[in-house]
Coordinates of C-alpha atoms and ligand atoms in Angstrom, one line a residue:
M1 CA -45.9 73.4 -110.2
T2 CA -49.6 74.2 -110.7
N3 CA -49.6 77.0 -113.0
L4 CA -47.5 78.2 -115.9
E5 CA -47.4 81.6 -115.0
T6 CA -45.7 80.2 -111.7
A7 CA -43.2 78.1 -113.7
L8 CA -42.3 80.9 -115.5
I9 CA -40.8 82.4 -112.6
H10 CA -39.2 79.7 -111.0
G11 CA -38.8 77.0 -113.6
A12 CA -35.3 77.2 -114.5
I13 CA -33.8 78.3 -111.1
R14 CA -35.3 75.1 -109.4
E15 CA -32.7 72.5 -110.5
G16 CA -30.5 73.2 -107.9
Y17 CA -28.7 76.1 -109.9
A18 CA -29.3 78.6 -107.3
D19 CA -25.9 78.1 -105.9
K20 CA -25.2 78.0 -102.4
K21 CA -24.8 81.4 -101.9
G22 CA -28.3 81.6 -102.7
A23 CA -28.5 83.9 -106.1
V24 CA -32.3 84.1 -107.1
N25 CA -31.2 84.0 -110.9
V26 CA -29.2 81.5 -112.6
P27 CA -25.6 81.8 -113.1
M28 CA -23.7 82.4 -116.1
Y29 CA -21.2 79.5 -116.2
L30 CA -19.1 81.2 -118.7
S31 CA -17.3 77.7 -119.1
S32 CA -16.6 75.8 -122.2
T33 CA -15.0 72.8 -120.4
F34 CA -15.6 71.2 -117.0
H35 CA -13.1 69.7 -114.7
Q36 CA -13.4 65.8 -114.3
E37 CA -12.5 63.9 -110.7
S38 CA -10.8 61.1 -112.6
I39 CA -9.7 59.2 -115.5
D40 CA -12.8 57.1 -114.4
E41 CA -15.0 59.6 -112.7
F42 CA -17.0 62.0 -114.9
G43 CA -19.5 65.0 -113.7
E44 CA -22.5 66.3 -115.3
F45 CA -21.0 68.5 -117.6
D46 CA -17.9 67.9 -119.7
Y47 CA -17.7 70.1 -122.8
A48 CA -20.0 73.1 -123.2
R49 CA -21.2 72.4 -126.6
S50 CA -22.6 68.9 -125.4
G51 CA -24.0 70.3 -122.2
N52 CA -23.6 74.2 -120.1
P53 CA -25.5 74.5 -116.8
T54 CA -26.8 77.9 -117.9
R55 CA -28.7 76.6 -120.9
D56 CA -29.7 73.2 -119.1
A57 CA -31.6 75.2 -116.7
L58 CA -33.1 77.1 -119.8
E59 CA -33.9 73.4 -121.3
R60 CA -35.6 72.3 -118.2
A61 CA -37.4 75.0 -118.2
I62 CA -38.9 75.0 -121.7
A63 CA -39.4 71.3 -121.1
E64 CA -41.4 71.9 -118.1
L65 CA -43.8 74.9 -119.7
E66 CA -44.4 72.5 -123.0
G67 CA -45.1 69.5 -120.9
G68 CA -42.9 67.3 -122.5
D69 CA -39.7 64.9 -122.3
R70 CA -36.8 67.1 -122.8
G71 CA -36.1 70.8 -124.0
F72 CA -33.3 72.0 -126.3
A73 CA -31.7 75.6 -126.8
F74 CA -30.7 76.6 -130.3
A75 CA -28.5 79.4 -131.6
T76 CA -31.7 80.7 -133.6
G77 CA -35.1 79.9 -134.2
M78 CA -34.1 78.5 -137.8
A79 CA -31.2 76.5 -136.2
A80 CA -34.1 74.9 -134.0
V81 CA -36.3 74.3 -137.0
T82 CA -33.3 72.9 -139.1
A83 CA -32.4 70.4 -136.3
C84 CA -35.6 69.0 -135.9
L85 CA -35.9 68.5 -139.4
M86 CA -32.4 66.5 -139.6
L87 CA -34.2 63.8 -137.9
L88 CA -35.3 62.5 -141.6
S89 CA -33.4 60.9 -144.1
K90 CA -32.7 60.5 -147.6
G91 CA -35.6 59.4 -149.6
D92 CA -38.1 61.0 -146.5
H93 CA -41.3 63.2 -147.4
I94 CA -42.7 66.2 -145.8
V95 CA -46.0 67.4 -146.0
I96 CA -45.9 71.1 -144.7
T97 CA -48.5 73.8 -144.5
E98 CA -48.1 76.0 -147.1
D99 CA -47.7 79.2 -145.2
V100 CA -45.1 78.3 -143.4
Y101 CA -42.2 80.7 -141.8
G102 CA -40.3 82.0 -144.9
G103 CA -37.0 80.7 -143.6
T104 CA -38.6 77.3 -143.0
Y105 CA -39.7 77.4 -146.5
R106 CA -36.4 78.4 -147.8
F107 CA -34.9 75.1 -145.9
V108 CA -37.5 72.7 -147.2
T109 CA -37.5 74.0 -150.9
K110 CA -33.8 74.8 -151.5
V111 CA -31.5 72.7 -149.0
L112 CA -33.2 69.4 -148.0
P113 CA -33.7 68.5 -151.5
R114 CA -29.9 68.3 -152.1
F115 CA -30.2 65.6 -149.5
G116 CA -33.0 63.5 -151.0
I117 CA -35.6 64.7 -148.7
T118 CA -38.9 65.6 -150.9
H119 CA -42.0 67.9 -149.8
T120 CA -45.5 68.7 -150.3
F121 CA -46.9 72.3 -149.7
V122 CA -50.4 72.1 -148.6
D123 CA -53.6 74.1 -147.2
F124 CA -53.4 72.5 -143.8
S125 CA -56.8 74.3 -143.1
N126 CA -58.1 71.6 -145.7
L127 CA -57.8 68.4 -144.0
A128 CA -58.8 66.2 -146.9
A129 CA -55.8 67.7 -148.9
V130 CA -53.5 66.6 -146.2
R131 CA -54.4 63.3 -146.1
A132 CA -54.2 63.3 -150.1
A133 CA -50.7 64.7 -150.0
V134 CA -49.4 61.8 -147.8
K135 CA -47.5 59.1 -149.3
P136 CA -45.8 56.0 -148.3
E137 CA -42.5 57.9 -147.9
T138 CA -44.3 60.6 -146.0
K139 CA -42.2 60.6 -142.4
L140 CA -43.2 64.0 -141.3
L141 CA -46.4 66.4 -141.3
Y142 CA -45.1 69.9 -140.5
I143 CA -47.5 72.5 -138.7
E144 CA -47.3 76.4 -138.1
T145 CA -50.6 77.7 -136.4
P146 CA -51.5 80.3 -136.5
S147 CA -49.4 80.9 -139.3
N148 CA -47.0 83.6 -140.8
P149 CA -48.5 86.4 -141.9
T150 CA -52.1 85.8 -142.7
L151 CA -52.7 84.0 -139.4
G152 CA -54.3 80.5 -140.7
I153 CA -55.2 78.2 -138.5
T154 CA -54.6 74.3 -138.2
D155 CA -56.4 71.8 -136.5
I156 CA -53.6 70.6 -134.6
R157 CA -55.4 67.5 -133.0
A158 CA -56.6 66.5 -136.7
V159 CA -53.1 66.7 -138.5
A160 CA -51.8 64.8 -135.4
A161 CA -53.6 62.0 -135.6
I162 CA -53.4 62.1 -139.7
A163 CA -49.6 61.4 -139.0
K164 CA -49.9 58.8 -136.9
E165 CA -52.2 57.0 -138.9
H166 CA -49.3 56.8 -141.4
G167 CA -46.6 56.3 -138.8
A168 CA -45.3 59.8 -139.3
L169 CA -43.9 62.4 -136.9
S170 CA -45.6 66.1 -136.3
F171 CA -43.6 68.7 -135.6
L172 CA -45.6 72.7 -135.1
D173 CA -43.8 75.8 -135.0
N174 CA -45.7 77.5 -131.7
T175 CA -43.8 80.9 -131.9
F176 CA -47.1 82.6 -132.2
M177 CA -48.6 81.4 -129.1
T178 CA -45.9 80.1 -126.7
P179 CA -46.4 77.5 -124.2
L180 CA -48.9 79.7 -122.4
H181 CA -51.5 79.4 -124.9
Q182 CA -51.2 76.5 -127.0
R183 CA -50.1 73.0 -125.7
P184 CA -49.3 71.0 -128.9
L185 CA -47.7 68.0 -127.3
E186 CA -51.0 67.3 -125.3
L187 CA -53.0 67.7 -128.5
G188 CA -50.7 64.9 -130.1
V189 CA -47.5 66.7 -131.6
D190 CA -44.3 64.8 -131.4
I191 CA -42.0 67.8 -131.2
V192 CA -42.7 71.6 -130.5
I193 CA -40.6 74.5 -131.6
H194 CA -40.3 78.1 -130.7
S195 CA -38.1 81.0 -132.4
A196 CA -37.8 82.1 -128.9
T197 CA -36.6 85.4 -130.6
K198 CA -40.3 86.5 -130.6
F199 CA -42.7 86.4 -127.5
L200 CA -40.4 84.5 -125.4
S201 CA -37.7 87.0 -125.2
G202 CA -39.8 89.7 -125.8
H203 CA -37.3 92.6 -126.3
S204 CA -36.1 92.3 -129.6
D205 CA -32.7 91.6 -127.8
I206 CA -31.0 88.2 -128.9
V207 CA -32.3 85.5 -131.4
A208 CA -32.7 82.1 -129.7
G209 CA -34.6 78.9 -130.8
L210 CA -36.2 76.3 -128.5
A211 CA -37.5 72.8 -129.1
V212 CA -39.3 70.2 -127.0
T213 CA -39.9 66.3 -127.9
K214 CA -42.4 64.5 -126.6
T215 CA -40.4 61.0 -125.9
P216 CA -37.3 59.6 -124.4
E217 CA -36.8 58.5 -127.8
L218 CA -36.8 61.5 -129.6
S219 CA -35.0 63.3 -127.3
N220 CA -32.1 61.1 -128.0
Q221 CA -32.3 61.7 -131.4
L222 CA -32.3 65.3 -131.4
Y223 CA -29.7 65.5 -128.5
F224 CA -27.5 63.5 -130.9
I225 CA -28.5 66.3 -133.7
Q226 CA -27.8 69.2 -131.6
N227 CA -24.4 68.1 -130.1
S228 CA -23.4 67.0 -134.0
F229 CA -24.5 70.3 -135.8
G230 CA -23.5 72.3 -132.3
S231 CA -25.7 75.4 -133.0
V232 CA -26.4 75.6 -129.3
L233 CA -27.5 78.6 -127.7
G234 CA -24.7 80.2 -125.8
V235 CA -24.4 80.9 -122.1
Q236 CA -25.1 84.9 -122.2
D237 CA -28.0 84.5 -124.6
S238 CA -29.1 81.6 -122.4
Y239 CA -29.2 83.7 -119.6
T240 CA -31.0 86.4 -120.9
L241 CA -33.8 84.4 -122.3
I242 CA -33.9 82.9 -119.1
Q243 CA -34.7 86.3 -117.2
N244 CA -37.0 87.4 -120.4
M245 CA -39.3 84.5 -120.2
K246 CA -40.1 85.6 -116.5
T247 CA -42.7 88.5 -118.1
T248 CA -43.8 86.5 -121.0
A249 CA -47.1 85.8 -119.4
V250 CA -48.0 89.7 -118.4
R251 CA -46.4 91.0 -121.6
F252 CA -48.3 88.3 -123.9
N253 CA -51.5 88.9 -122.0
E254 CA -51.4 92.5 -122.8
S255 CA -50.1 92.6 -125.6
S256 CA -53.0 90.4 -127.2
R257 CA -55.8 92.1 -125.3
V258 CA -55.0 95.3 -127.3
A259 CA -54.5 93.4 -130.6
M260 CA -58.4 92.7 -130.4
K261 CA -59.0 96.1 -130.0
I262 CA -56.6 97.1 -133.2
A263 CA -58.5 94.2 -135.1
Q264 CA -61.7 95.3 -134.2
Y265 CA -60.8 99.1 -135.2
L266 CA -58.9 98.0 -138.6
Q267 CA -62.0 96.0 -139.3
A268 CA -64.4 99.1 -139.2
H269 CA -62.1 101.4 -141.0
P270 CA -63.3 102.1 -144.5
L271 CA -59.9 101.9 -145.8
V272 CA -58.8 98.6 -144.6
E273 CA -60.1 95.6 -147.1
K274 CA -59.2 92.7 -144.9
V275 CA -57.9 92.2 -141.4
Y276 CA -56.7 88.4 -140.5
Y277 CA -56.9 87.7 -136.7
P278 CA -58.0 84.7 -135.2
G279 CA -59.9 86.5 -132.5
L280 CA -62.5 87.6 -134.8
E281 CA -65.4 85.7 -135.4
T282 CA -65.3 86.6 -139.2
H283 CA -61.8 85.0 -139.3
P284 CA -62.3 81.4 -141.0
G285 CA -60.1 79.4 -138.4
Y286 CA -61.9 81.0 -135.4
A287 CA -63.8 78.1 -134.2
I288 CA -60.7 75.7 -134.4
H289 CA -58.4 78.4 -132.8
A290 CA -60.8 78.8 -129.9
A291 CA -61.0 75.1 -129.3
Q292 CA -57.3 74.6 -129.2
S293 CA -55.7 77.9 -128.0
T294 CA -56.5 80.2 -125.0
S295 CA -55.6 83.4 -126.6
A296 CA -55.8 84.9 -130.1
G297 CA -52.5 86.4 -129.8
A298 CA -50.7 89.8 -130.2
V299 CA -50.1 89.6 -134.2
L300 CA -52.4 90.8 -137.0
S301 CA -52.6 91.3 -140.3
F302 CA -54.6 93.6 -142.5
T303 CA -54.4 94.9 -146.4
L304 CA -54.8 98.4 -147.8
P305 CA -55.8 98.9 -151.1
N306 CA -52.7 99.0 -153.0
Y307 CA -49.2 99.5 -153.0
E308 CA -49.2 103.7 -153.3
V309 CA -51.5 103.5 -150.2
A310 CA -49.3 101.0 -148.3
K311 CA -46.5 103.3 -149.0
K312 CA -47.9 106.5 -147.3
F313 CA -49.5 104.7 -144.7
A314 CA -46.1 102.9 -143.7
S315 CA -44.4 106.3 -143.5
A316 CA -47.2 108.0 -141.7
M317 CA -46.8 105.7 -138.5
Q318 CA -45.4 107.3 -135.9
I319 CA -44.9 104.8 -132.9
P320 CA -44.0 101.1 -134.0
V321 CA -40.7 100.1 -135.5
F322 CA -40.6 99.4 -139.1
A323 CA -39.2 96.1 -138.9
V324 CA -39.2 92.6 -139.6
S325 CA -39.5 90.5 -136.5
L326 CA -42.5 90.4 -133.8
G327 CA -42.8 89.6 -130.2
G328 CA -41.4 92.6 -128.7
V329 CA -42.2 95.1 -126.2
E330 CA -42.1 97.5 -129.1
S331 CA -44.9 97.3 -131.5
I332 CA -43.5 96.3 -134.9
L333 CA -44.7 97.1 -138.2
S334 CA -43.9 94.9 -141.0
Y335 CA -44.2 94.6 -144.9
P336 CA -44.2 90.9 -145.6
A337 CA -43.9 91.3 -149.5
K338 CA -40.3 92.9 -149.2
M339 CA -39.4 91.4 -145.8
S340 CA -40.3 88.2 -144.4
H341 CA -41.3 86.9 -147.5
A342 CA -39.1 88.5 -150.3
A343 CA -37.3 85.0 -150.6
M344 CA -40.5 83.5 -151.9
E345 CA -41.3 83.6 -155.8
P346 CA -44.3 86.4 -156.4
E347 CA -46.8 83.9 -158.0
E348 CA -46.4 81.9 -154.6
R349 CA -46.6 85.1 -152.4
I350 CA -49.7 86.3 -153.8
K351 CA -51.4 82.6 -153.9
R352 CA -50.6 82.8 -150.0
G353 CA -52.6 86.5 -149.8
I354 CA -49.3 88.3 -149.4
T355 CA -50.2 91.0 -151.8
D356 CA -48.6 94.4 -152.1
G357 CA -51.2 95.7 -149.5
L358 CA -50.4 93.4 -146.8
F359 CA -49.0 94.6 -143.5
R360 CA -48.1 92.6 -140.1
F361 CA -48.5 94.4 -137.1
S362 CA -47.2 92.8 -133.7
V363 CA -48.8 94.6 -130.7
G364 CA -46.0 96.1 -128.1
L365 CA -46.7 97.2 -124.9
E366 CA -47.1 100.8 -125.7
N367 CA -50.6 102.4 -124.4
E368 CA -53.6 101.5 -126.4
D369 CA -54.7 104.8 -127.0
D370 CA -51.7 105.8 -128.5
L371 CA -51.8 103.0 -131.0
L372 CA -55.0 103.5 -132.2
A373 CA -54.8 107.3 -132.2
D374 CA -51.4 106.4 -134.6
F375 CA -53.3 103.9 -137.0
A376 CA -56.5 106.7 -137.0
Q377 CA -53.9 109.3 -138.2
A378 CA -51.7 107.5 -140.5
L379 CA -54.9 105.9 -142.0
E380 CA -56.5 109.3 -142.9
K381 CA -53.0 110.4 -144.8
A382 CA -53.1 107.0 -146.5
G383 CA -56.5 107.7 -147.7
Q384 CA -55.9 111.3 -149.0
E385 CA -55.3 111.9 -152.8
Ligands
PLP401 C1 -38.8 84.2 -136.8 C2 -39.5 82.8 -136.8 C3 -38.7 81.7 -137.1 C4 -37.3 81.9 -137.4 O1 -36.8 82.1 -136.1 P1 -35.4 82.5 -136.0 O2 -34.9 83.3 -134.2 O3 -35.5 84.2 -136.6 O4 -34.3 82.1 -136.7 C5 -39.2 80.4 -136.9 N1 -40.8 80.5 -137.2 C6 -41.6 81.4 -136.9 C7 -43.1 81.4 -136.8 C8 -41.0 82.8 -136.9 O5 -41.5 83.8 -136.6

């Protein structure tokens, strides 16, 4: 298969799942158990937690898209993140990017310490600080780039190299870029993780998580955890994700094109204090992002002066859904201070730039002029006394 756009359409169906009746879609194998030939002859599947043909088609598709050894589908993005973190053991230490996804922050700070797994949060744009945080017991460097919600950029190749130098693994949450626009395994990362709830599914319909391992050794380890924990993606959601992934390229590319227009518009607007978008040359991570990714993505953040202005702006916006999440066909406006990052202590939150004036905007597929006009009228209302 030559290009990823083609693999998106044909990847899942090619593995012999198009049954003899010629279905062009992967069938939903709604079967929890599978008939075996005899007491000493077993088929490819036995029990659906361990493997199901529909989920298997999806897992093969994401492995091909990321260029890895093996793919894994989980019930949610957090189930994928936590299953990967379960590769660690008591006494291990994680060096993790400080602007990591809120749910990952919660698991690393509130759950893992109970099992004797410790962590250090670091600003991953500062490679000297990353290096300084590595201890003899560090077994993992955990990257998320672009990060949430201030779109911080990490030099993937450099951090993966630091991990290798110290005999540690590196994981990367690739949710914001999809396999189409950022190729972590090719840059030295060991496991790539997605919340497929976002751009890969893209219709705000299902929650799902995916992970892809680089080596057969890691594949065996993660398969053991997936089967032990059992937080696998169900058959119907696997089917939905396979279908939705076929349009990821056209959705993501169009939304990213419009995101650039909106970022430029907001940057020029007098009421907007700051715009976070890695496609703007003023973004501190612009050059690094451009060197390791082929799109600036469809999510941007911006700050308004204060809580009062923010409140007026949010109630004046007409088109977007006002909600958590991102990556849907409908634009989604969210207010991280009280939504995605509500679990974070206020000092930690402010330190990360998540102020009371910060909004995150995930660009959907609405008409670009309609979106720009909506921002114009809402900002005008927000700026009035
Ligand atoms: C949403 C999200 C997650 C968690 O995924 P769920 O599907 O909500 O469990 C992890 N990482 C990032 C970057 C996300 O945006």
